[in-house]
Coordinates of C-alpha atoms in Angstrom, one line a residue:
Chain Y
X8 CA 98.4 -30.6 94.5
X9 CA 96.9 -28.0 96.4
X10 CA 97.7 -24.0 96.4
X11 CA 98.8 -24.1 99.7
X12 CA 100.6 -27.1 98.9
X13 CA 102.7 -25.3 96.3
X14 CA 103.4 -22.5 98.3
X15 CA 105.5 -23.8 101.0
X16 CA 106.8 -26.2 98.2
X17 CA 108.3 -23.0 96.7
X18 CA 109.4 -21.5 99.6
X19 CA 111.1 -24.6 100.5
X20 CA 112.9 -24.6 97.4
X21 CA 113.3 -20.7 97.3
X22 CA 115.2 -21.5 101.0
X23 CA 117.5 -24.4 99.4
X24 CA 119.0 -21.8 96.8
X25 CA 119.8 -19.2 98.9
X26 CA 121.2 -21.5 101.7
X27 CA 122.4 -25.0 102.9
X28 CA 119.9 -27.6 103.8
X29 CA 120.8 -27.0 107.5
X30 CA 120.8 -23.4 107.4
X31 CA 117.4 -23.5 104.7
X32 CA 116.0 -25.5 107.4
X33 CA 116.7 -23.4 110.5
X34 CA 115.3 -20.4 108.2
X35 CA 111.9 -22.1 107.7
X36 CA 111.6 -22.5 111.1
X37 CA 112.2 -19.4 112.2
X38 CA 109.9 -17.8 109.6
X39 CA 106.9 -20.5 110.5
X40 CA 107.5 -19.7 114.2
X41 CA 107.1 -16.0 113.0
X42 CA 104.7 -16.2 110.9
X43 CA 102.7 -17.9 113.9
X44 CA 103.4 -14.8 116.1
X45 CA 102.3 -12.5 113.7
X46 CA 98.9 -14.7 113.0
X47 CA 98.5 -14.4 116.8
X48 CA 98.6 -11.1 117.2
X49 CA 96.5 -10.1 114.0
X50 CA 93.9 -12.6 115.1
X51 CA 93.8 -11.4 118.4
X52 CA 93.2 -8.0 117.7
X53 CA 91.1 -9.1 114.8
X54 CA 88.7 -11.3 116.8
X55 CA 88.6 -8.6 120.1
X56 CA 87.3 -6.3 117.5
X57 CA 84.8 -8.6 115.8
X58 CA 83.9 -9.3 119.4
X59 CA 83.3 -6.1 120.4
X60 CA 81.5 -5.1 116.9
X61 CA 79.1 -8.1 116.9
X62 CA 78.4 -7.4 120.6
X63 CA 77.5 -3.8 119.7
X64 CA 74.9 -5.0 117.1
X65 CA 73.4 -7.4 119.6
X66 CA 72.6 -4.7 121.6
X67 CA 71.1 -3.0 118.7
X68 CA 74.5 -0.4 119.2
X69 CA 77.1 0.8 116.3
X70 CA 80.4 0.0 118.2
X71 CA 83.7 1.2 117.9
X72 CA 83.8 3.1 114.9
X73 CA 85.9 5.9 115.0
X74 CA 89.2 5.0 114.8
X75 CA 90.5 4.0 111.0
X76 CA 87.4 3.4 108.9
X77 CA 84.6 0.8 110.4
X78 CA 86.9 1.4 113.5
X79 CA 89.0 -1.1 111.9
X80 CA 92.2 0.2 113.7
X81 CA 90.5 0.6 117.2
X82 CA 91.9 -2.3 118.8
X83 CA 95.3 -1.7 117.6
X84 CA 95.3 1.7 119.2
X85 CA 94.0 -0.4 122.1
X86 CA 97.2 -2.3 122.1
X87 CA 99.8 0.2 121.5
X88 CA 98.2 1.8 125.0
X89 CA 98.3 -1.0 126.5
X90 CA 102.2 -1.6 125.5
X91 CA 102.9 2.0 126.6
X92 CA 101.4 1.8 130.0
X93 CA 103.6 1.1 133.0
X94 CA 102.9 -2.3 134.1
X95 CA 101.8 -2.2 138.2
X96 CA 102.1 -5.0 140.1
X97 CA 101.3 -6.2 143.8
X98 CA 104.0 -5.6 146.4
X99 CA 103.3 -8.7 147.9
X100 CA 103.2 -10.5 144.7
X101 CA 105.1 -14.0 144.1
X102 CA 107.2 -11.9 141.5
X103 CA 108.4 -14.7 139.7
X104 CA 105.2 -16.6 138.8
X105 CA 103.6 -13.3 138.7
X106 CA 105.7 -12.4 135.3
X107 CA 105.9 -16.2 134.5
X108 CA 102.2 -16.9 134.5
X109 CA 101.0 -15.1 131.1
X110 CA 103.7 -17.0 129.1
X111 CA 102.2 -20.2 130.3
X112 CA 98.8 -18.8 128.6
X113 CA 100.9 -17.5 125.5
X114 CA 102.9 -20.7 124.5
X115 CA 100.3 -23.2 125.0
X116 CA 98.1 -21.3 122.4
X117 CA 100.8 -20.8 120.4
X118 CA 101.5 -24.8 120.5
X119 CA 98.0 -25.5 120.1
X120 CA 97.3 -23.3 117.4
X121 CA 100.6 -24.8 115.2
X122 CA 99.1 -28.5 114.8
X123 CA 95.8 -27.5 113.0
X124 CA 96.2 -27.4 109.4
X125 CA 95.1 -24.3 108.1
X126 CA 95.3 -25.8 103.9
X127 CA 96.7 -28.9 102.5
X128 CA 100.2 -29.6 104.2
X129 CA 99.2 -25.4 105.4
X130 CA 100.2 -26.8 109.2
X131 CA 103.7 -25.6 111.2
X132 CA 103.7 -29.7 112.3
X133 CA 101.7 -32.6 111.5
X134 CA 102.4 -35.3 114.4
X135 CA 101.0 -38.7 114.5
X136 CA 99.2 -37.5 117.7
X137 CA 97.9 -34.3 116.8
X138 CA 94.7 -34.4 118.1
X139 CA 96.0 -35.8 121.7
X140 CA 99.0 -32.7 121.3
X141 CA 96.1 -30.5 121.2
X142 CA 94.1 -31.3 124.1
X143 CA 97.3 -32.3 126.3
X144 CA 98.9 -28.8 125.2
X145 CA 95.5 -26.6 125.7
X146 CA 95.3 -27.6 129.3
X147 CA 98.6 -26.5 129.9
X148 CA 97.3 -23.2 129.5
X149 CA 95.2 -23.2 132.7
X150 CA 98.7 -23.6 134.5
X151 CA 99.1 -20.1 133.3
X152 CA 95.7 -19.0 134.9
X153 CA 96.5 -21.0 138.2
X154 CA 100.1 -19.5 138.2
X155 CA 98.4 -16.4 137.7
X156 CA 95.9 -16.3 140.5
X157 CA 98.3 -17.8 142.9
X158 CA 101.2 -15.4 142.4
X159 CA 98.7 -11.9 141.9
X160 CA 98.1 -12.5 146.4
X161 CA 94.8 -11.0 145.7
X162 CA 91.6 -13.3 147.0
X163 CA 90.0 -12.9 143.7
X164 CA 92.6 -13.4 141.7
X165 CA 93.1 -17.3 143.9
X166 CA 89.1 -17.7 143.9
X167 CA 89.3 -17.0 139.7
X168 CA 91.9 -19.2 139.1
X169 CA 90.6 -22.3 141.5
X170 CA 87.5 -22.7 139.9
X171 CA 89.4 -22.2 136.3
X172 CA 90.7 -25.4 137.6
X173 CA 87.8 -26.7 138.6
X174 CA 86.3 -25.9 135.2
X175 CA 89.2 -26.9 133.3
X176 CA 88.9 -30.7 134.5
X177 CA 85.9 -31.2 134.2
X178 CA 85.5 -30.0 130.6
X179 CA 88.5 -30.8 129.8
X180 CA 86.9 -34.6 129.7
X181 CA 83.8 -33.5 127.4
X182 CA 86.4 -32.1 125.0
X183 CA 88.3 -34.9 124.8
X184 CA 85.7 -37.6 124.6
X185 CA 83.5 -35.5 122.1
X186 CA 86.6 -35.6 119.8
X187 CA 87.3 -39.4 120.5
X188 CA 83.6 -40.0 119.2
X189 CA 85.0 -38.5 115.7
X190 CA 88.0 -40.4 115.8
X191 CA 86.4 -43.3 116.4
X192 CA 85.3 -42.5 112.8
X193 CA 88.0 -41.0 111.0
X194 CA 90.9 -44.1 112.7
X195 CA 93.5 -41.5 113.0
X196 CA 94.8 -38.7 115.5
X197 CA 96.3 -37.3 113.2
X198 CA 94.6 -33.7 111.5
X199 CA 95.6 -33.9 108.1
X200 CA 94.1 -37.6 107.9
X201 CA 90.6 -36.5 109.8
X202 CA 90.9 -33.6 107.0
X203 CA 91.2 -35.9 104.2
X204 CA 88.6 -38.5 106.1
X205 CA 85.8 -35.7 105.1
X206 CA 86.9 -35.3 101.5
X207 CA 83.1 -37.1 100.3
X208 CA 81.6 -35.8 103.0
X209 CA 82.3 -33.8 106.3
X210 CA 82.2 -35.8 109.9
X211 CA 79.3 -34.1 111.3
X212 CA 77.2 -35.2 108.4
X213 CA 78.8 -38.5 108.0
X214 CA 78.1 -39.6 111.4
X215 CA 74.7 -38.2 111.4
X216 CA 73.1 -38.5 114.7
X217 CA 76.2 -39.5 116.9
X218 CA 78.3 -37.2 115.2
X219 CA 75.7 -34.3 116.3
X220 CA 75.3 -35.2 119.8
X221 CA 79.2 -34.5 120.2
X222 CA 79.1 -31.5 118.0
X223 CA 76.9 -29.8 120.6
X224 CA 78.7 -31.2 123.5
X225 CA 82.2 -29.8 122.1
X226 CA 81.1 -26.7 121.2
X227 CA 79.0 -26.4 125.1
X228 CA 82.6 -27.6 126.7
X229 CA 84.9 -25.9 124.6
X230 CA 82.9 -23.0 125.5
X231 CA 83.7 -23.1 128.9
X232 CA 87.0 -24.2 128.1
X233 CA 88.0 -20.9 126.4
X234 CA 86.8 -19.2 129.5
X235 CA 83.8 -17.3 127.6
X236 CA 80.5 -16.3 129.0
X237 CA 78.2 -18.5 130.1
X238 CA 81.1 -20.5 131.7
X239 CA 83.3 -17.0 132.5
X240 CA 83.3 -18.1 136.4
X241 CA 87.0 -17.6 136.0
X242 CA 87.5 -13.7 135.3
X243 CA 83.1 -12.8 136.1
X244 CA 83.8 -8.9 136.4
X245 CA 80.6 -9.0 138.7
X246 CA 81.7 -11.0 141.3
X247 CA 85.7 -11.3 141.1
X248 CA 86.6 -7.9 139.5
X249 CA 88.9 -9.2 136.8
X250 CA 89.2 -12.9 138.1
X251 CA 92.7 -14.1 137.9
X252 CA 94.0 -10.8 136.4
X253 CA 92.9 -8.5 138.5
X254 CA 96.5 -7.5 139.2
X255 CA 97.7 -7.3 135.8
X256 CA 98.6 -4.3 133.8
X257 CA 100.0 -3.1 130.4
X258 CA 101.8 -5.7 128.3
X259 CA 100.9 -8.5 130.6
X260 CA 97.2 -8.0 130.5
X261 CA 96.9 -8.0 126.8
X262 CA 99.2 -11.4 126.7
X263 CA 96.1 -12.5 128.9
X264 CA 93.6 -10.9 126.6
X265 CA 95.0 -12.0 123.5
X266 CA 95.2 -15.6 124.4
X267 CA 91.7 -15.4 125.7
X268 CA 90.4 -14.7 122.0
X269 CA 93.2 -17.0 120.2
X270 CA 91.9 -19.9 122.3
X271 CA 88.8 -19.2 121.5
X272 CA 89.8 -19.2 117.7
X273 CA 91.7 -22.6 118.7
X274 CA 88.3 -24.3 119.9
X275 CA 86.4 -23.0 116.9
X276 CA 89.3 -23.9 115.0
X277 CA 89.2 -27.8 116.3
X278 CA 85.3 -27.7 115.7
X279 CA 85.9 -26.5 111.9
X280 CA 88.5 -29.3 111.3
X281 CA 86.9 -32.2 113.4
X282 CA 83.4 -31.5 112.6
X283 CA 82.7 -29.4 109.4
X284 CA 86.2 -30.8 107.2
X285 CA 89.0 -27.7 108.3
X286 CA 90.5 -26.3 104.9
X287 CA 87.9 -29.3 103.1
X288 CA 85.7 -27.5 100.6
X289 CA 82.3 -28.8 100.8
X290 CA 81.3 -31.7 98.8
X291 CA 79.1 -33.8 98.6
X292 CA 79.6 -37.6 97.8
X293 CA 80.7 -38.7 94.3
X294 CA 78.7 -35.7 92.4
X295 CA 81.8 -34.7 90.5
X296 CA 80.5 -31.1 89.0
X297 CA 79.3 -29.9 92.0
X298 CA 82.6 -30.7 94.5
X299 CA 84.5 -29.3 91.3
X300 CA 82.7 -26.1 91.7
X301 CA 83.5 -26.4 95.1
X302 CA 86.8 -27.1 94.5
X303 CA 87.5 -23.6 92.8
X304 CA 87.4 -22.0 96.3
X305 CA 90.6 -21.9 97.9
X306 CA 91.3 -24.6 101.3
X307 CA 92.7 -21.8 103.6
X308 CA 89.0 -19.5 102.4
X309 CA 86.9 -22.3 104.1
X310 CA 88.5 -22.7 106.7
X311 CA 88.4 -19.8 107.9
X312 CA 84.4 -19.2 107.0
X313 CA 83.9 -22.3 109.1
X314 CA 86.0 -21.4 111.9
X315 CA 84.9 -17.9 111.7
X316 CA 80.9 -19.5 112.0
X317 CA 81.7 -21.3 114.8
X318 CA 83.3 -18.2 116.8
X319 CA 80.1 -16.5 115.9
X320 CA 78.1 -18.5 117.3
X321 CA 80.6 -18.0 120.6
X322 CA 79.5 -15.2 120.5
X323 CA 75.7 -15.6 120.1
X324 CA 76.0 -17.7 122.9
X325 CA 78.3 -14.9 125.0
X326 CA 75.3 -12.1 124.6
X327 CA 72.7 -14.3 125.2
X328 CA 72.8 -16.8 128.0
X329 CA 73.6 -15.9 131.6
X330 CA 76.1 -16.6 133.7
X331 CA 76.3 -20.3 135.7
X332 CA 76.7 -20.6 139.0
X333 CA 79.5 -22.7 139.9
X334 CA 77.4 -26.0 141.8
X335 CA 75.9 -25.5 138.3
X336 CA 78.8 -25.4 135.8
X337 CA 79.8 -28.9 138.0
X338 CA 76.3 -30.4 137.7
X339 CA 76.0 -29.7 133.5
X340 CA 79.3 -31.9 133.0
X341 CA 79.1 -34.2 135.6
X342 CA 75.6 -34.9 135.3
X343 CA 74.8 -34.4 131.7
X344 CA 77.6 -33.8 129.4
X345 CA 79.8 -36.8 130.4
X346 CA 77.3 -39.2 130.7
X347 CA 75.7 -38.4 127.7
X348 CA 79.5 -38.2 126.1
X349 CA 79.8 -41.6 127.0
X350 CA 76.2 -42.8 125.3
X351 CA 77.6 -41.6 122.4
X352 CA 81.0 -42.9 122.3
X353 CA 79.0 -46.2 122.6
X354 CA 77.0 -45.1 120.0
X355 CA 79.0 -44.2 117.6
X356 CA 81.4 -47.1 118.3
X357 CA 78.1 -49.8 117.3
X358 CA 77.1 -47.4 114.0
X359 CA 80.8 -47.3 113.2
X360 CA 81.2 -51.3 113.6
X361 CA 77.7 -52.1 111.8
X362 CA 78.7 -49.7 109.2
X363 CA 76.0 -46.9 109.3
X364 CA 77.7 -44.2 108.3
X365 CA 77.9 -41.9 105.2
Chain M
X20 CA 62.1 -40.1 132.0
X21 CA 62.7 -36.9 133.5
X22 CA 66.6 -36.8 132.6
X23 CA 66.0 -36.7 129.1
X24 CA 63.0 -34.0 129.0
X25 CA 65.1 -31.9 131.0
X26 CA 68.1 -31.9 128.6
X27 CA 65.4 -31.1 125.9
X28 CA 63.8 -28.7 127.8
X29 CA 67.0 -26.9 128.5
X30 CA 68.3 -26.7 124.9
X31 CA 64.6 -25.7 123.6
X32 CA 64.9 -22.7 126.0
X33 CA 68.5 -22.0 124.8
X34 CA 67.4 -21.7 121.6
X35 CA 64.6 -19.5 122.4
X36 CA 66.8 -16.7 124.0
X37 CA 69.0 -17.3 121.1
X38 CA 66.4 -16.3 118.8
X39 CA 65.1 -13.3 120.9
X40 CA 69.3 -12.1 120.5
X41 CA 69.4 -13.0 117.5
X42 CA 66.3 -11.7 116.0
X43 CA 67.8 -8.3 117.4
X44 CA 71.5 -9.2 115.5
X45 CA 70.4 -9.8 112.4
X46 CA 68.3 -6.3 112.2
X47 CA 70.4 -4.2 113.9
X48 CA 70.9 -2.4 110.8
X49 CA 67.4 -0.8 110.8
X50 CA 67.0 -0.3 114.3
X51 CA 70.3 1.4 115.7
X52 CA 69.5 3.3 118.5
X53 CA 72.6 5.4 119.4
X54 CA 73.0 8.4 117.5
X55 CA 76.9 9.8 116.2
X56 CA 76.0 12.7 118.8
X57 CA 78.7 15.5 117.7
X58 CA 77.9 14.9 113.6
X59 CA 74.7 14.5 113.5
X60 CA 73.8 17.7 116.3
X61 CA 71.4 19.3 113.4
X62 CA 69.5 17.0 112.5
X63 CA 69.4 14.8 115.8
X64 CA 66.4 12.6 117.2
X65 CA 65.1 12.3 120.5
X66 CA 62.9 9.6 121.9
X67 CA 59.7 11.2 123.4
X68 CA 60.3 10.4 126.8
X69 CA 63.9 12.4 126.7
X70 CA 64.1 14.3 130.0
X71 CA 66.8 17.4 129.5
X72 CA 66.3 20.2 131.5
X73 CA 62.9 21.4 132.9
X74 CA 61.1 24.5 131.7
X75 CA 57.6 26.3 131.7
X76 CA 55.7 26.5 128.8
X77 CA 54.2 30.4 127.9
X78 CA 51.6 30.7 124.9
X79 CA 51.7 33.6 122.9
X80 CA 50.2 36.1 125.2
X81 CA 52.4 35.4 127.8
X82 CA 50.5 33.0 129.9
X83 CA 51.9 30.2 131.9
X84 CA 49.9 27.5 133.5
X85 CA 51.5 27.8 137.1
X86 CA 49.3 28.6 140.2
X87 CA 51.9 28.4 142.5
X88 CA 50.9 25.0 144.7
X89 CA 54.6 24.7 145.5
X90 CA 53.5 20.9 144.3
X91 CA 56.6 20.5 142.5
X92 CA 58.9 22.0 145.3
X93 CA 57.7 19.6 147.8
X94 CA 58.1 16.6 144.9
X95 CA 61.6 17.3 144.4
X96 CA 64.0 15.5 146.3
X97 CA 66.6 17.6 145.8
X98 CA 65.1 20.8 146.5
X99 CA 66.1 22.4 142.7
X100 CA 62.9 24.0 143.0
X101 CA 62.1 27.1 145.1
X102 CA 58.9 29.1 144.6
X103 CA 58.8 32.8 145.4
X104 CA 55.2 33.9 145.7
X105 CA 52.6 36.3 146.9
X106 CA 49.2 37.2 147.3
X107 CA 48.2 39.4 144.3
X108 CA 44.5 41.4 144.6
X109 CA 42.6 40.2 141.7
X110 CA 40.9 43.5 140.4
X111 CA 37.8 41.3 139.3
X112 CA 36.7 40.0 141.8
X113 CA 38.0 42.1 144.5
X114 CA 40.4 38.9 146.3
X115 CA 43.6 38.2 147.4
X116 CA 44.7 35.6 145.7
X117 CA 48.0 33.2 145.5
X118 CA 50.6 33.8 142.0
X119 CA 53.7 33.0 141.9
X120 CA 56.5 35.7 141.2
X121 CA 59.5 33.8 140.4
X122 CA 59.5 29.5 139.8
X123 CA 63.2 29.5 140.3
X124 CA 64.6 26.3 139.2
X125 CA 68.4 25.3 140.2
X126 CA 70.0 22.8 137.4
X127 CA 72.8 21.9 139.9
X128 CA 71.1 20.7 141.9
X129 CA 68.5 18.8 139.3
X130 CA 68.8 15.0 138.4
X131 CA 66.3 15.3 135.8
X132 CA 63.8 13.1 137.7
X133 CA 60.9 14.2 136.6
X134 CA 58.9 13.8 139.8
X135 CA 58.0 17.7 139.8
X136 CA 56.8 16.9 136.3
X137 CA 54.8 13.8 137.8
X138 CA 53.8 15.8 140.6
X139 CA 52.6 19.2 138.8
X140 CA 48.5 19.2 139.0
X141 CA 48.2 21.9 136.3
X142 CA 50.9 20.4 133.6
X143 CA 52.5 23.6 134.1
X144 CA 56.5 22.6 133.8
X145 CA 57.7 20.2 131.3
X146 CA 61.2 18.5 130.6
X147 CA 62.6 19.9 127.3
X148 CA 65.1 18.2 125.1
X149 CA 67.5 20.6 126.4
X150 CA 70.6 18.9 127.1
X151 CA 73.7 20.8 126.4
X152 CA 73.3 22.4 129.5
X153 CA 77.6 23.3 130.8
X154 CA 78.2 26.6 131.6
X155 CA 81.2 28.2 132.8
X156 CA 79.6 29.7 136.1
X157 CA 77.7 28.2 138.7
X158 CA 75.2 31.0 138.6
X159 CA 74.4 30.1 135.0
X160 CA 73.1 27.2 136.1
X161 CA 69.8 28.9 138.3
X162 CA 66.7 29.6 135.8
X163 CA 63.8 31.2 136.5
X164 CA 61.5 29.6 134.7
X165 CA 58.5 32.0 134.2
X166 CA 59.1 35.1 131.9
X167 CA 58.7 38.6 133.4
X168 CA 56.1 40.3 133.2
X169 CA 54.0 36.6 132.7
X170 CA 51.0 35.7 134.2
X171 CA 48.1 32.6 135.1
X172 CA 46.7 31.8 131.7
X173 CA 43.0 31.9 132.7
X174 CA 41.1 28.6 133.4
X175 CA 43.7 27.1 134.5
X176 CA 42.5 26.7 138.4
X177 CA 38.9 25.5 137.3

């Protein structure tokens, strides 16, 4: 049993005694569904700070630094300002998708984030489908943008959010068939089985050369599905202002903000559990001292070093590679990601039936 | 197959800008460039190039290198530079010849170009690392740049 395991065991049982099963169970959803909120907003500001840290040390800068020590506290003073400003909107404005969009944004990372297991058992729900809940549930999210760009009655705002849509299904496809090559491995949808599937060792190096191909593809299309530079067509201050929130203010832009970063933690979240074993420590076959050594480090640890990895290397790519034009975003998934998506499916589906795999 | 070699040439030049970033990530430490300005005023760096305010340079016995070509005046774009000269007998040689009086430079109107730098034929004003440079009145703000009492440092016009 693992540490994480035990935990919500006792709080389970901590919940019995104080209440009745129905009431015990009522509690432990409302403390999940809090404890969620309060993830989201501590790895929001956490990650815009990293962002804007590591971005500062690419360009051979300090950053923010001032506020709190290592400017550790920055980007919550960024946040309280932004919750004390006066929200402004558009008089012409579709008022009511106007305030409804940035929920849409909110909720669906917020449902995303709840199916990826953090630890043994360490997930608010473990469906049958997760893996399919996931990518159905994150492309609810451009809804939000679309919503957004339509209500704001601002040009760039519509331009933004049309080609988020554009974007969104087209890589929406990559994603998804990127992670179908790995469940073509694993035989399950479900996260805590492709967790336990990498217990000898994880996918990526289980499926070798197949298992690489759609490593680089999700990471390229789940890139552009988190909105993030090269694929930031959607907000690209250059050309659109702010893109689809041009026209929000205060509370409302940081809801957009936030959720920008926490899906980004989602993809790199889905990369650390479908490719590199989530919460799985790192072992290697049957070499019983080693994965014990590896053992001794807690699930929720690696997970978080792995997803944390591949958020750096979002950011590599963010301050490094330029911006693609639009006819060229199109061409890379039409032209080369899917088709090469498809290769591998086929791929992997021949090394999975002839048995070459770790 | 030119589909394939394109897809390899694309990532091989993806990972070359990601090593040119990332070279400069992974020793940032050593080579930070911006400076904490207010803490460190005392003991702060400039790069050599640093253009604050201009000046003219006098050596020890009062001798600037200006002869008063009004080179630097016609150079600026801005007109920050005025030149106030006049013909001043030389008791050597018994001529008339061209000095300045006053090199007046206006800061308000400077945008630290360096063109009269650039333009000067006698290295005569320099940009200083000068670059506090606020002042509460406007007329603060006018310099003139060669000392009283200063004159042509000899050889210059040779």
């Amino acid at each position: 049993m693992h540490g994480t395991e035990r935990f919500t065991a006792a709080v389970h049982q901590w919940l019995l005694g104080m209440f009745s099963p129905g009431a015990a169970h009522i509690a432990e959803m409302v403390l999940t569904g809090l404890a969620y909120l309060a993830f989201f907003a501590v790895a929001g500001l956490a990650l815009v700070y990293l962002e804007r840290r590591i971005a500062a040390f690419f360009q051979v800068r300090l950053g923010p630094n001032r506020v709190g020590p290592f400017g550790l506290l920055q980007t919550v003073a960024d946040a309280l300002k932004l919750v004390a400003k006066e929200p402004i909107g558009t008089k012409k404005a579709d008022h009511f998708l106007y305030s409804l969009a940035p929920y849409f944004l909110i909720i669906s990372s917020l449902m995303a984030i709840s199916v990826i297991p953090m630890g043994a058992g360490f997930s608010a729900f473990d469906i049958d489908v997760g893996v399919f809940f996931l990518i159905a549930v994150s492309s609810v999210g451009v809804l939000g943008i679309l919503i957004a760009g339509w209500g704001s009655y601002n040009k760039y705002s519509l331009i933004g959010a049309l080609r988020s849509g554009a974007q969104m299904i087209s890589y929406e496809l990559s994603v998804g068939l990127s992670l179908l090559t790995m469940i073509l491995l694993v035989g399950s949808l479900r996260f805590s089985d492709v967790v336990q599937a990498q217990s000898d060792y994880w996918l990526i190096f289980k499926g070798h050369i197949p298992a690489f191909i759609a490593f680089v593809i999700f990471i390229i299309s789940g890139t552009a599905e988190s909105n993030r530079t090269p694929f930031d067509l959607v907000e690209a201050e250059s050309e659109l202002g702010a893109g689809f929130h041009s026209e929000y203010s205060g509370i409302q832009f940081a809801f957009f903000f936030l959720s920008e970063f926490i899906n980004m933690f989602i993809i790199s979240a889905v990369a650390a559990t479908v490719f590199l074993g989530g919460w799985m420590p790192f072992h290697i076959g049957d070499l019983e001292g080693f994965n014990h050594i590896m053992d001794y480090i807690p699930g929720p640890v690696w997970f978080f070093i792995k997803t944390g990895f591949i958020i750096f290397l979002m950011m590599w790519f963010r301050w490094t590679f330029p911006r693609l034009r639009i006819d060229q975003l199109m061409k890379l998934e039409w032209k080369y990601l899917l088709p090469l998506n498809l290769l591998n499916i086929l791929l992997m589906a021949f090394f999975v039936w002839k048995g070459w795999y770790l | 197959m030119g589909y394939f070699s394109d897809i390899i040439h694309g990532f091989k030049t993806l990972l070359t800008g990601m090593k040119v970033t990332g070279k400069y990530f992974f020793n940032a430490r050593k080579e930070i460039i911006t400076q904490q300005y207010p803490d460190n005023r005392d003991t702060l760096t400039f790069p050599e190039r640093f253009r604050g305010r201009v000046d003219m340079p006098h050596n020890e016995n009062n001798e600037h290198r200006c002869t008063g070509c009004q080179a630097c005046e016609i150079a600026c774009p801005n007109g920050s530079i005025e030149i106030i000269w006049d013909r001043v007998l030389n008791p050597e040689t018994g001529k008339k010849k061209k000095a300045i009086e006053k090199h007046i430079y206006h800061l308000s109107m400077c945008t630290m170009c360096n063109l009269c730098i650039v333009a000067c034929p006698t290295d005569a004003i320099v940009m200083t690392h000068e670059f506090e440079l606020a002042a509460y009145d406007r007329s603060d703000l006018t310099f003139v740049l060669n000392k009283p009492g200063s004159k042509l440092m000899a050889g210059v016009e040779e």
